[in-house]
Tab-separated table of N, CA and C in Angstrom:
chain	number	residue	atom	x	y	z
A	1	UNK	N	33.191	137.211	85.451
A	1	UNK	CA	34.228	137.696	84.575
A	1	UNK	C	35.580	137.298	85.138
A	2	UNK	N	36.406	136.705	84.303
A	2	UNK	CA	37.730	136.279	84.733
A	2	UNK	C	38.667	137.475	84.825
A	3	UNK	N	39.498	137.503	85.846
A	3	UNK	CA	40.453	138.605	85.944
A	3	UNK	C	41.501	138.500	84.826
A	4	UNK	N	42.048	139.643	84.476
A	4	UNK	CA	42.970	139.705	83.348
A	4	UNK	C	44.246	138.893	83.612
A	5	UNK	N	44.733	138.856	84.836
A	5	UNK	CA	45.954	138.105	85.144
A	5	UNK	C	45.739	136.613	84.924
A	6	UNK	N	44.553	136.115	85.232
A	6	UNK	CA	44.255	134.704	85.015
A	6	UNK	C	44.225	134.379	83.527
A	7	UNK	N	43.630	135.244	82.735
A	7	UNK	CA	43.562	135.035	81.283
A	7	UNK	C	44.953	135.060	80.673
A	8	UNK	N	45.770	136.019	81.094
A	8	UNK	CA	47.137	136.108	80.577
A	8	UNK	C	47.939	134.869	80.956
A	9	UNK	N	47.776	134.384	82.183
A	9	UNK	CA	48.514	133.195	82.621
A	9	UNK	C	48.106	131.968	81.818
A	10	UNK	N	46.829	131.819	81.529
A	10	UNK	CA	46.371	130.655	80.764
A	10	UNK	C	46.865	130.740	79.322
A	11	UNK	N	46.780	131.925	78.723
A	11	UNK	CA	47.259	132.087	77.339
A	11	UNK	C	48.767	131.848	77.267
A	12	UNK	N	49.505	132.425	78.207
A	12	UNK	CA	50.956	132.252	78.203
A	12	UNK	C	51.369	130.837	78.599
A	13	UNK	N	50.480	130.065	79.177
A	13	UNK	CA	50.744	128.653	79.440
A	13	UNK	C	50.495	127.793	78.217
A	14	UNK	N	49.600	128.222	77.337
A	14	UNK	CA	49.275	127.467	76.118
A	14	UNK	C	50.305	127.722	75.015
A	15	UNK	N	50.831	128.932	74.925
A	15	UNK	CA	51.765	129.285	73.852
A	15	UNK	C	53.012	128.392	73.845
A	16	UNK	N	53.666	128.117	74.978
A	16	UNK	CA	54.812	127.202	74.929
A	16	UNK	C	54.429	125.786	74.491
A	17	UNK	N	53.218	125.358	74.805
A	17	UNK	CA	52.783	124.035	74.348
A	17	UNK	C	52.643	124.007	72.830
A	18	UNK	N	52.242	125.120	72.251
A	18	UNK	CA	52.198	125.214	70.794
A	18	UNK	C	53.607	125.160	70.202
A	19	UNK	N	54.576	125.735	70.907
A	19	UNK	CA	55.964	125.662	70.478
A	19	UNK	C	56.494	124.239	70.500
A	20	UNK	N	56.084	123.458	71.492
A	20	UNK	CA	56.494	122.051	71.557
A	20	UNK	C	55.852	121.279	70.409
A	21	UNK	N	54.595	121.572	70.132
A	21	UNK	CA	53.934	120.916	68.992
A	21	UNK	C	54.651	121.263	67.687
A	22	UNK	N	55.118	122.509	67.571
A	22	UNK	CA	55.842	122.915	66.366
A	22	UNK	C	57.159	122.150	66.225
A	23	UNK	N	57.886	121.942	67.327
A	23	UNK	CA	59.143	121.186	67.243
A	23	UNK	C	58.900	119.728	66.902
A	24	UNK	N	57.781	119.192	67.327
A	24	UNK	CA	57.453	117.801	66.982
A	24	UNK	C	57.082	117.698	65.514
A	25	UNK	N	56.276	118.644	65.005
A	25	UNK	CA	55.838	118.614	63.606
A	25	UNK	C	57.023	118.784	62.657
A	26	UNK	N	57.943	119.677	62.997
A	26	UNK	CA	59.078	119.916	62.105
A	26	UNK	C	60.158	118.853	62.233
A	27	UNK	N	60.087	118.020	63.244
A	27	UNK	CA	61.052	116.941	63.410
A	27	UNK	C	62.319	117.343	64.135
A	28	UNK	N	62.384	118.541	64.665
A	28	UNK	CA	63.590	118.972	65.375
A	28	UNK	C	63.627	118.520	66.823
A	29	UNK	N	62.601	117.829	67.265
A	29	UNK	CA	62.576	117.351	68.645
A	29	UNK	C	63.597	116.228	68.847
A	30	UNK	N	64.047	115.601	67.754
A	30	UNK	CA	65.013	114.513	67.857
A	30	UNK	C	66.436	115.030	68.040
A	31	UNK	N	66.660	116.323	67.886
A	31	UNK	CA	67.987	116.886	68.082
A	31	UNK	C	68.157	117.345	69.523
A	32	UNK	N	69.398	117.601	69.901
A	32	UNK	CA	69.660	118.074	71.254
A	32	UNK	C	69.027	119.454	71.457
A	33	UNK	N	69.126	120.315	70.447
A	33	UNK	CA	68.515	121.643	70.548
A	33	UNK	C	67.000	121.545	70.717
A	34	UNK	N	66.391	120.644	69.963
A	34	UNK	CA	64.944	120.474	70.070
A	34	UNK	C	64.536	119.929	71.426
A	35	UNK	N	65.358	119.021	71.978
A	35	UNK	CA	65.057	118.461	73.298
A	35	UNK	C	65.115	119.546	74.368
A	36	UNK	N	66.183	120.334	74.342
A	36	UNK	CA	66.300	121.377	75.364
A	36	UNK	C	65.276	122.486	75.164
A	37	UNK	N	64.936	122.769	73.914
A	37	UNK	CA	63.879	123.760	73.681
A	37	UNK	C	62.555	123.255	74.242
A	38	UNK	N	62.275	121.968	74.075
A	38	UNK	CA	61.035	121.396	74.618
A	38	UNK	C	61.026	121.446	76.134
A	39	UNK	N	62.162	121.167	76.767
A	39	UNK	CA	62.226	121.225	78.232
A	39	UNK	C	62.031	122.656	78.742
A	40	UNK	N	62.642	123.615	78.060
A	40	UNK	CA	62.482	125.014	78.470
A	40	UNK	C	61.036	125.460	78.279
A	41	UNK	N	60.428	125.085	77.155
A	41	UNK	CA	59.034	125.471	76.917
A	41	UNK	C	58.088	124.800	77.906
A	42	UNK	N	58.360	123.551	78.274
A	42	UNK	CA	57.540	122.888	79.297
A	42	UNK	C	57.664	123.596	80.641
A	43	UNK	N	58.849	124.037	80.980
A	43	UNK	CA	59.042	124.758	82.237
A	43	UNK	C	58.280	126.081	82.230
A	44	UNK	N	58.363	126.805	81.128
A	44	UNK	CA	57.607	128.061	81.028
A	44	UNK	C	56.112	127.816	81.151
A	45	UNK	N	55.636	126.785	80.474
A	45	UNK	CA	54.218	126.462	80.536
A	45	UNK	C	53.802	126.096	81.958
A	46	UNK	N	54.637	125.322	82.640
A	46	UNK	CA	54.319	124.914	84.015
A	46	UNK	C	54.263	126.115	84.949
A	47	UNK	N	55.154	127.074	84.762
A	47	UNK	CA	55.154	128.259	85.623
A	47	UNK	C	53.870	129.065	85.432
A	48	UNK	N	53.467	129.257	84.200
A	48	UNK	CA	52.247	130.044	83.956
A	48	UNK	C	50.992	129.298	84.410
A	49	UNK	N	50.944	127.989	84.194
A	49	UNK	CA	49.787	127.236	84.667
A	49	UNK	C	49.741	127.165	86.189
A	50	UNK	N	50.901	127.131	86.839
A	50	UNK	CA	50.926	127.162	88.301
A	50	UNK	C	50.400	128.495	88.816
A	51	UNK	N	50.756	129.575	88.131
A	51	UNK	CA	50.234	130.887	88.504
A	51	UNK	C	48.715	130.931	88.333
A	52	UNK	N	48.213	130.348	87.240
A	52	UNK	CA	46.763	130.314	87.023
A	52	UNK	C	46.073	129.460	88.093
A	53	UNK	N	46.705	128.356	88.469
A	53	UNK	CA	46.148	127.503	89.527
A	53	UNK	C	46.048	128.265	90.838
A	54	UNK	N	47.126	128.968	91.201
A	54	UNK	CA	47.105	129.743	92.452
A	54	UNK	C	46.042	130.836	92.409
A	55	UNK	N	45.885	131.454	91.256
A	55	UNK	CA	44.871	132.506	91.116
A	55	UNK	C	43.466	131.928	91.301
A	56	UNK	N	43.213	130.786	90.684
A	56	UNK	CA	41.907	130.138	90.832
A	56	UNK	C	41.671	129.677	92.268
A	57	UNK	N	42.720	129.151	92.904
A	57	UNK	CA	42.587	128.688	94.287
A	57	UNK	C	42.294	129.845	95.232
A	58	UNK	N	42.973	130.975	95.017
A	58	UNK	CA	42.741	132.138	95.887
A	58	UNK	C	41.344	132.715	95.714
A	59	UNK	N	40.765	132.574	94.539
A	59	UNK	CA	39.416	133.091	94.291
A	59	UNK	C	38.335	132.098	94.725
A	60	UNK	N	38.713	130.910	95.158
A	60	UNK	CA	37.746	129.922	95.622
A	60	UNK	C	37.122	129.109	94.513
A	61	UNK	N	37.676	129.158	93.306
A	61	UNK	CA	37.100	128.419	92.186
A	61	UNK	C	37.424	126.927	92.256
A	62	UNK	N	38.368	126.555	93.083
A	62	UNK	CA	38.752	125.151	93.199
A	62	UNK	C	38.302	124.547	94.527
A	63	UNK	N	37.222	125.053	95.078
A	63	UNK	CA	36.731	124.570	96.372
A	63	UNK	C	36.255	123.123	96.289
A	64	UNK	N	35.855	122.677	95.103
A	64	UNK	CA	35.373	121.297	94.972
A	64	UNK	C	36.503	120.295	95.197
A	65	UNK	N	37.755	120.722	95.086
A	65	UNK	CA	38.873	119.819	95.342
A	65	UNK	C	39.019	119.521	96.825
A	66	UNK	N	38.532	120.401	97.685
A	66	UNK	CA	38.672	120.248	99.132
A	66	UNK	C	37.375	119.833	99.801
A	67	UNK	N	36.438	119.316	99.039
A	67	UNK	CA	35.136	118.945	99.593
A	67	UNK	C	35.272	117.827	100.620
A	68	UNK	N	36.154	116.863	100.371
A	68	UNK	CA	36.320	115.747	101.300
A	68	UNK	C	36.900	116.213	102.624
A	69	UNK	N	37.829	117.155	102.600
A	69	UNK	CA	38.406	117.667	103.828
A	69	UNK	C	37.364	118.405	104.651
A	70	UNK	N	36.533	119.201	104.012
A	70	UNK	CA	35.509	119.970	104.724
A	70	UNK	C	34.494	119.023	105.349
A	71	UNK	N	34.094	117.985	104.613
A	71	UNK	CA	33.128	117.037	105.155
A	71	UNK	C	33.722	116.266	106.328
A	72	UNK	N	34.985	115.946	106.262
A	72	UNK	CA	35.624	115.209	107.353
A	72	UNK	C	35.785	116.085	108.587
A	73	UNK	N	36.015	117.379	108.408
A	73	UNK	CA	36.184	118.266	109.545
A	73	UNK	C	34.858	118.583	110.224
A	74	UNK	N	33.746	118.570	109.497
A	74	UNK	CA	32.471	118.933	110.095
A	74	UNK	C	31.857	117.781	110.875
A	75	UNK	N	32.174	116.549	110.534
A	75	UNK	CA	31.617	115.429	111.273
A	75	UNK	C	32.376	115.266	112.581
A	76	UNK	N	31.650	115.134	113.683
A	76	UNK	CA	32.332	115.010	114.974
A	76	UNK	C	32.987	113.634	115.100
A	77	UNK	N	34.109	113.642	115.737
A	77	UNK	CA	34.817	112.395	115.965
A	77	UNK	C	34.363	111.815	117.287
A	78	UNK	N	33.945	110.564	117.278
A	78	UNK	CA	33.485	109.888	118.483
A	78	UNK	C	34.622	109.014	118.975
A	79	UNK	N	35.071	109.294	120.165
A	79	UNK	CA	36.132	108.483	120.748
A	79	UNK	C	35.629	107.906	122.054
A	80	UNK	N	35.943	106.678	122.266
A	80	UNK	CA	35.572	106.033	123.520
A	80	UNK	C	36.842	105.706	124.273
A	81	UNK	N	36.788	105.875	125.568
A	81	UNK	CA	37.924	105.580	126.405
A	81	UNK	C	37.803	104.150	126.890
A	82	UNK	N	38.784	103.356	126.565
A	82	UNK	CA	38.781	101.967	127.012
A	82	UNK	C	39.661	101.849	128.238
A	83	UNK	N	39.081	101.320	129.311
A	83	UNK	CA	39.867	101.115	130.525
A	83	UNK	C	40.009	99.629	130.758
A	84	UNK	N	41.144	99.258	131.228
A	84	UNK	CA	41.383	97.844	131.523
A	84	UNK	C	41.588	97.680	133.013
A	85	UNK	N	41.174	96.544	133.501
A	85	UNK	CA	41.345	96.277	134.926
A	85	UNK	C	42.604	95.459	135.185
A	86	UNK	N	43.306	95.093	134.126
A	86	UNK	CA	44.515	94.299	134.291
A	86	UNK	C	45.705	95.235	134.343
A	87	UNK	N	46.507	95.078	135.381
A	87	UNK	CA	47.696	95.922	135.518
A	87	UNK	C	48.779	95.404	134.581
A	88	UNK	N	49.582	96.283	134.033
A	88	UNK	CA	50.653	95.829	133.157
A	88	UNK	C	51.710	95.073	133.944
A	89	UNK	N	52.295	94.081	133.295
A	89	UNK	CA	53.312	93.268	133.961
A	89	UNK	C	54.616	94.054	134.036
A	90	UNK	N	55.304	93.879	135.146
A	90	UNK	CA	56.587	94.553	135.315
A	90	UNK	C	57.643	93.787	134.534
A	91	UNK	N	58.516	94.503	133.909
A	91	UNK	CA	59.584	93.848	133.160
A	91	UNK	C	60.878	94.015	133.922
A	92	UNK	N	61.647	92.983	133.949
A	92	UNK	CA	62.923	93.014	134.657
A	92	UNK	C	64.025	93.342	133.667
A	93	UNK	N	65.026	94.071	134.129
A	93	UNK	CA	66.176	94.351	133.293
A	93	UNK	C	67.061	93.114	133.250
A	94	UNK	N	67.194	92.549	132.091
A	94	UNK	CA	67.972	91.334	131.937
A	94	UNK	C	69.251	91.703	131.202
A	95	UNK	N	70.373	91.406	131.813
A	95	UNK	CA	71.654	91.687	131.177
A	95	UNK	C	71.948	90.585	130.175
A	96	UNK	N	72.548	90.962	129.090
A	96	UNK	CA	72.872	89.962	128.078
A	96	UNK	C	74.139	89.233	128.464
A	97	UNK	N	74.255	87.997	128.061
A	97	UNK	CA	75.394	87.163	128.426
A	97	UNK	C	76.600	87.430	127.543
A	98	UNK	N	76.440	88.174	126.484
A	98	UNK	CA	77.530	88.396	125.546
A	98	UNK	C	78.416	89.575	125.923
A	99	UNK	N	78.158	90.213	127.028
A	99	UNK	CA	78.959	91.349	127.418
A	99	UNK	C	80.314	90.882	127.917
A	100	UNK	N	81.349	91.644	127.588
A	100	UNK	CA	82.702	91.301	128.046
A	100	UNK	C	82.812	91.623	129.532
A	101	UNK	N	83.579	90.837	130.239
A	101	UNK	CA	83.732	91.116	131.679
A	101	UNK	C	84.470	92.436	131.875
A	102	UNK	N	84.094	93.123	132.913
A	102	UNK	CA	84.683	94.410	133.205
A	102	UNK	C	86.025	94.182	133.870
A	103	UNK	N	87.075	94.776	133.305
A	103	UNK	CA	88.404	94.615	133.900
A	103	UNK	C	88.644	95.738	134.888
A	104	UNK	N	89.377	95.434	135.942
A	104	UNK	CA	89.660	96.428	136.973
A	104	UNK	C	90.747	97.388	136.518
A	105	UNK	N	91.610	96.925	135.597
A	105	UNK	CA	92.686	97.750	135.116
A	105	UNK	C	92.205	98.592	133.932
A	106	UNK	N	92.418	99.896	133.972
A	106	UNK	CA	91.918	100.771	132.927
A	106	UNK	C	92.766	100.695	131.664
A	107	UNK	N	94.029	100.263	131.799
A	107	UNK	CA	94.895	100.180	130.631
A	107	UNK	C	94.774	98.799	130.020
A	108	UNK	N	94.680	98.726	128.698
A	108	UNK	CA	94.539	97.406	128.066
A	108	UNK	C	95.866	96.648	128.104
A	109	UNK	N	95.767	95.356	128.253
A	109	UNK	CA	96.956	94.498	128.284
A	109	UNK	C	97.263	94.010	126.888
A	110	UNK	N	98.564	93.927	126.589
A	110	UNK	CA	98.969	93.383	125.303
A	110	UNK	C	98.958	91.882	125.370
A	111	UNK	N	98.539	91.284	124.291
A	111	UNK	CA	98.494	89.820	124.283
A	111	UNK	C	99.881	89.274	124.062
A	112	UNK	N	100.186	88.186	124.737
A	112	UNK	CA	101.493	87.557	124.608
A	112	UNK	C	101.394	86.449	123.581
A	113	UNK	N	102.096	86.615	122.474
A	113	UNK	CA	102.106	85.556	121.492
A	113	UNK	C	103.430	85.428	120.804
């Protein structure tokens, strides 16, 4: 037996969709009012369907959606440790040639031109 909150959420999610169908049938969807009414009704429908989704998820009715995760978690992961006998090469710090020479005077000199 479905809980009453789930039934109410599904019904209240369908009613705004019927309102959108009504605006399409009457031709008012082409107006600005019809467009905004459709957006508001879609938002209402999404909120109620999201509530129904959460209700179903909490009751475990959507467990088939997580079947792949459960199967992946139950299989043991086999890892092998690879060891190498070659030591890593040491890298030398190489200064770039594009660096400006360091001046001994802390104050910058004005160019004479």
